[in-house]
Structure formats: structure tokens, C-alpha cells
mmCIF file of C-alpha atoms in Angstrom:
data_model
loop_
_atom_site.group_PDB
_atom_site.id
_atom_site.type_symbol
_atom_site.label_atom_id
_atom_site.label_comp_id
_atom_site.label_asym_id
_atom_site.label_seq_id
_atom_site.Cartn_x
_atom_site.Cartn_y
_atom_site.Cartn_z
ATOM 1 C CA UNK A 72 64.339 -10.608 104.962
ATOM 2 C CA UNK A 73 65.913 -8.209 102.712
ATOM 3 C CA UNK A 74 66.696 -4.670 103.969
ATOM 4 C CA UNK A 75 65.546 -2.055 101.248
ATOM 5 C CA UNK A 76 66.241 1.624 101.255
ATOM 6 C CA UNK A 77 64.210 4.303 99.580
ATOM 7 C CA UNK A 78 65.671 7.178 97.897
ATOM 8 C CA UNK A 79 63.726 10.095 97.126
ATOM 9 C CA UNK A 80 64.531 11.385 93.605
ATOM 10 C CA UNK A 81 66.374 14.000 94.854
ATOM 11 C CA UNK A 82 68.926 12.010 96.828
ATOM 12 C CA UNK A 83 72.095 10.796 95.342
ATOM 13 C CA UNK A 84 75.196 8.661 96.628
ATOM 14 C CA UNK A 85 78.359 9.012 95.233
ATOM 15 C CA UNK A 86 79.599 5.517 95.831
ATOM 16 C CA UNK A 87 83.345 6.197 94.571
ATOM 17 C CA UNK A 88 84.967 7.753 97.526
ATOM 18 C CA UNK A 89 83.656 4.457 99.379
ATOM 19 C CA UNK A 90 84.588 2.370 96.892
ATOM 20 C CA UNK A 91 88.250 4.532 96.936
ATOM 21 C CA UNK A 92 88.514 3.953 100.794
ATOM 22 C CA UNK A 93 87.530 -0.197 100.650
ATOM 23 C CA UNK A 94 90.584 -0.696 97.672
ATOM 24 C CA UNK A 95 93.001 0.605 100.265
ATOM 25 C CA UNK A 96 91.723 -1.105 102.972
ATOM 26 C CA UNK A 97 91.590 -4.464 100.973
ATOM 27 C CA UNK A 98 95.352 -3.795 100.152
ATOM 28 C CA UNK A 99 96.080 -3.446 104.332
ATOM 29 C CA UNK A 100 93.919 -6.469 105.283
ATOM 30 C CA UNK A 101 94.752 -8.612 102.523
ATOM 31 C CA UNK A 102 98.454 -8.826 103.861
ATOM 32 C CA UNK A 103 98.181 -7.233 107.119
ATOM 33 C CA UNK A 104 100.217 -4.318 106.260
ATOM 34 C CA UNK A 105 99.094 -2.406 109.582
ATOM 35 C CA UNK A 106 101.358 -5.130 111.610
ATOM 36 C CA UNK A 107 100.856 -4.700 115.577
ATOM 37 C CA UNK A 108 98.083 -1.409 114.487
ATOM 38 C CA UNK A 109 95.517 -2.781 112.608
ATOM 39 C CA UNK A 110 92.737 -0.173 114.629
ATOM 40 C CA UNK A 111 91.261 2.164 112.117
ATOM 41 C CA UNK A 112 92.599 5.441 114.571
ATOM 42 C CA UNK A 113 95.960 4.365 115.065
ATOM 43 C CA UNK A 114 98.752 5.805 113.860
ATOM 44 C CA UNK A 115 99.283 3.305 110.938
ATOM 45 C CA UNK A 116 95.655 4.682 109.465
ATOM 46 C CA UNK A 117 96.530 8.218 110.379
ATOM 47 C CA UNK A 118 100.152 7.806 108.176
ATOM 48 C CA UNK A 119 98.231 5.802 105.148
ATOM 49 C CA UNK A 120 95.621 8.726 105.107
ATOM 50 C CA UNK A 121 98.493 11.687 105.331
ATOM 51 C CA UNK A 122 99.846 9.577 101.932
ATOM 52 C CA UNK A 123 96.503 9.587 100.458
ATOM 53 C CA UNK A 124 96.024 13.535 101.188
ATOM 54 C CA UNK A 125 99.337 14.707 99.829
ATOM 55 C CA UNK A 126 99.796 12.062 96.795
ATOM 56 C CA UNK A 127 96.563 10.087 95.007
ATOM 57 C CA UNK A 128 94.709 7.045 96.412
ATOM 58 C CA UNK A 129 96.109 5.769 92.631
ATOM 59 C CA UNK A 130 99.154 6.126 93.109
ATOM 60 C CA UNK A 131 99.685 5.168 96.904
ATOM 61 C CA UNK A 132 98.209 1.895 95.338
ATOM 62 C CA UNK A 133 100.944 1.448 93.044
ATOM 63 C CA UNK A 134 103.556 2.133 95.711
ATOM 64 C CA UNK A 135 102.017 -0.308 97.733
ATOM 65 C CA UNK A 136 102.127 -3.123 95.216
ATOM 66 C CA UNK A 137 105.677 -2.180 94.257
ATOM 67 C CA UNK A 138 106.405 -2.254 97.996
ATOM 68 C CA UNK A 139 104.755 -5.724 98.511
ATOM 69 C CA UNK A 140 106.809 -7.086 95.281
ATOM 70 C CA UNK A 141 110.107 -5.848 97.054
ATOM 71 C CA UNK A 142 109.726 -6.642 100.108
ATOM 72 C CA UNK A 143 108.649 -10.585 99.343
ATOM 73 C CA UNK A 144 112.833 -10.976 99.547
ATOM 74 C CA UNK A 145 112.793 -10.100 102.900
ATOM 75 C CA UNK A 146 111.546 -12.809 105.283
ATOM 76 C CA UNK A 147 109.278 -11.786 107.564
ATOM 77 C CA UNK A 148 107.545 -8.941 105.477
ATOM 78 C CA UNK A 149 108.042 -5.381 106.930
ATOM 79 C CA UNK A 150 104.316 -4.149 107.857
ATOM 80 C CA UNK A 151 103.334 -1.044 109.934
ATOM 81 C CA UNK A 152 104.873 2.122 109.897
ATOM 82 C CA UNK A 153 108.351 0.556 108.591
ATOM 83 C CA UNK A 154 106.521 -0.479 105.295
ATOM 84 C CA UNK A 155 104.317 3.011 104.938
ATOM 85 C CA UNK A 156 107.819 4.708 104.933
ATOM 86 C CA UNK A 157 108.735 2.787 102.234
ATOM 87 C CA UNK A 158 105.813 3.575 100.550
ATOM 88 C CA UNK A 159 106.615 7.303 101.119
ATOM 89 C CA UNK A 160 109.751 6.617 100.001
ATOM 90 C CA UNK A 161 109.039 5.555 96.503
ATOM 91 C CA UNK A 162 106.229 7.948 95.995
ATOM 92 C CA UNK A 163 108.984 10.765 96.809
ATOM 93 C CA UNK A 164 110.973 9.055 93.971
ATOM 94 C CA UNK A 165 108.241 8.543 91.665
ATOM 95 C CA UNK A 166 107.824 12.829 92.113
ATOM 96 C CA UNK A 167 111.176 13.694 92.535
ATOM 97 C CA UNK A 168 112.628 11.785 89.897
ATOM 98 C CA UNK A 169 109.691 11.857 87.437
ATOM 99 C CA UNK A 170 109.613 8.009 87.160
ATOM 100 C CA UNK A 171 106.425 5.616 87.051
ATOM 101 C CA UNK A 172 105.774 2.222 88.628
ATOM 102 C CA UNK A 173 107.142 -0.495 86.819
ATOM 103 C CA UNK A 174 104.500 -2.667 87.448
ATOM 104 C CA UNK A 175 102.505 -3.943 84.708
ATOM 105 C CA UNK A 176 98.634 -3.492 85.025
ATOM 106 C CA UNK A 177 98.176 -7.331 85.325
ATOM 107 C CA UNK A 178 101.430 -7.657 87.548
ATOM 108 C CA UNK A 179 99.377 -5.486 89.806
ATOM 109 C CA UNK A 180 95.799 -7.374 89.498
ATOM 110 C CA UNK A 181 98.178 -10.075 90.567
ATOM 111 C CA UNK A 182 99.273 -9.001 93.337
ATOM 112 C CA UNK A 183 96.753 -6.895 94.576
ATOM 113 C CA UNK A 184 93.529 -8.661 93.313
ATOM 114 C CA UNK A 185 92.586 -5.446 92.146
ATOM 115 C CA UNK A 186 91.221 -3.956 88.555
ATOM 116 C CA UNK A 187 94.246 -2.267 87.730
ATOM 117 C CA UNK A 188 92.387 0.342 85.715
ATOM 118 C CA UNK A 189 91.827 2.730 88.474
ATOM 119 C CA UNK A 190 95.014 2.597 89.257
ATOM 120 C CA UNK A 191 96.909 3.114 86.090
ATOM 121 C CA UNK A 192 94.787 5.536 85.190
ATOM 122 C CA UNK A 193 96.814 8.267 87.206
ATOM 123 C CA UNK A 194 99.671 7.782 84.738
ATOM 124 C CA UNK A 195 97.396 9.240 81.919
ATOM 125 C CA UNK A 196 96.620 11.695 83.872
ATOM 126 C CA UNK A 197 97.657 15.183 83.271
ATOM 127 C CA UNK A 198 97.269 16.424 86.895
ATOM 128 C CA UNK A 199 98.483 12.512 88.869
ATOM 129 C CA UNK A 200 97.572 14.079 92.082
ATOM 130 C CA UNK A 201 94.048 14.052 91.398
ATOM 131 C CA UNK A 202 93.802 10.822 89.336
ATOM 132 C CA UNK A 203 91.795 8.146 90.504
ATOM 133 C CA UNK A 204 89.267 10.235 92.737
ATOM 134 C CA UNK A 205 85.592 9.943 92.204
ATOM 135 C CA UNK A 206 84.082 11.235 89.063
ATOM 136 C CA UNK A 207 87.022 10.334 87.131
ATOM 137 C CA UNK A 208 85.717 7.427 85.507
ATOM 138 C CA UNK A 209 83.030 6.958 82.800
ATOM 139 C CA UNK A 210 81.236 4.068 84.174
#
């Protein structure tokens, strides 16, 4: 039996911020990147939503990826609060030293399993901050 919801005409749902919050949380779960924390009101979640408040879920995707790809060398991978830093870390950079990921956008659907659209798109941007938030895409 199928579950069906009615919506009155009046009613809308913006699915993006939802569909925002589940890329994230695909990146975590995919390759456990919360380590030993992986309960959504531990501090792990509580760091990875300070990044996406101060920088762009966009580009805290990116840093991820790039983060992932580096850290491969190192045997087991850093997860938890030890990889978020490093995260931080290259966001900082990114800001500080005006540079972009290096990532191409199919490097990243390859790592990530990801469209890489939303993602890239905060490099067009004109405010990167904002990028990649809901309403910012035509379909």
C-alpha cells in the first residue's frame, strides 16, 4: 500500500535544503568520516554544521573530496574531528589564499558519487558563501 500525501494548493516544499543536508550526509556515511561519532548530536555533526554555517555546503563538499583524495596515502584514513580540521584547514586556504579546489568536476563525481554541478557551481559564483543553497539552481 502506497502512502500518498495531499497538498493543498497553497502548500509548498522546498525540497533543496533536504536535498543540501542528505549530499553531506552521503559524503559522512559513504566513508564513515564521523569515526567513533557517527550520532547525529555529537560533536562531529555539531563541527560539520559550524563549517557549513560559516563557509557553503558547496564548498565544504569540495574540501571534503580534496580531503578524502589526500588522505587515501595515509593508511588507516583519518575520520572524526582529525579529518573535519583538515577540512577547515583547506577551506581557510581556499579563503585566505584565494585558491580553488583542484579537483575536476568528474574527479569529484568519482569520488564522491555525487553530480558535481552543485558543487562547482560555487566557483561561478560571485558571492561563494552563498553558492549552492536552495533556489540557486534552475531546475
Amino acid at each position: 500500500m502506497m502512502l500518498q500525501i495531499q497538498l493543498s494548493p497553497s502548500m509548498t516544499i522546498d525540497p533543496w535544503p533536504l536535498i543540501l543536508q542528505q549530499r553531506l550526509r552521503h559524503l559522512v556515511d559513504s566513508y564513515a568520516l564521523a569515526g567513533k561519532d557517527p550520532k547525529p548530536t555529537g560533536p562531529f555533526s555539531h563541527r560539520l554544521e559550524h563549517l557549513v554555517n560559516h563557509y557553503s555546503r558547496a564548498m565544504v563538499e569540495l574540501a571534503i573530496a580534496e580531503t578524502l583524495l589526500e588522505g587515501w596515502q595515509e593508511v588507516p584514513l583519518v575520520r572524526g574531528l582529525p579529518f573535519l580540521s583538515q577540512v577547515q584547514e583547506r577551506l581557510q586556504a581556499w579563503q585566505m589564499e584565494s585558491r580553488t579546489p583542484y579537483l575536476t568536476p568528474s574527479q569529484f563525481q568519482s569520488i564522491t558519487g555525487l553530480d558535481a554541478l552543485l558543487s562547482f557551481s560555487c566557483l561561478l559564483s560571485e558571492n561563494p558563501r552563498t553558492a549552492a543553497q536552495s533556489g540557486d539552481y534552475p531546475f
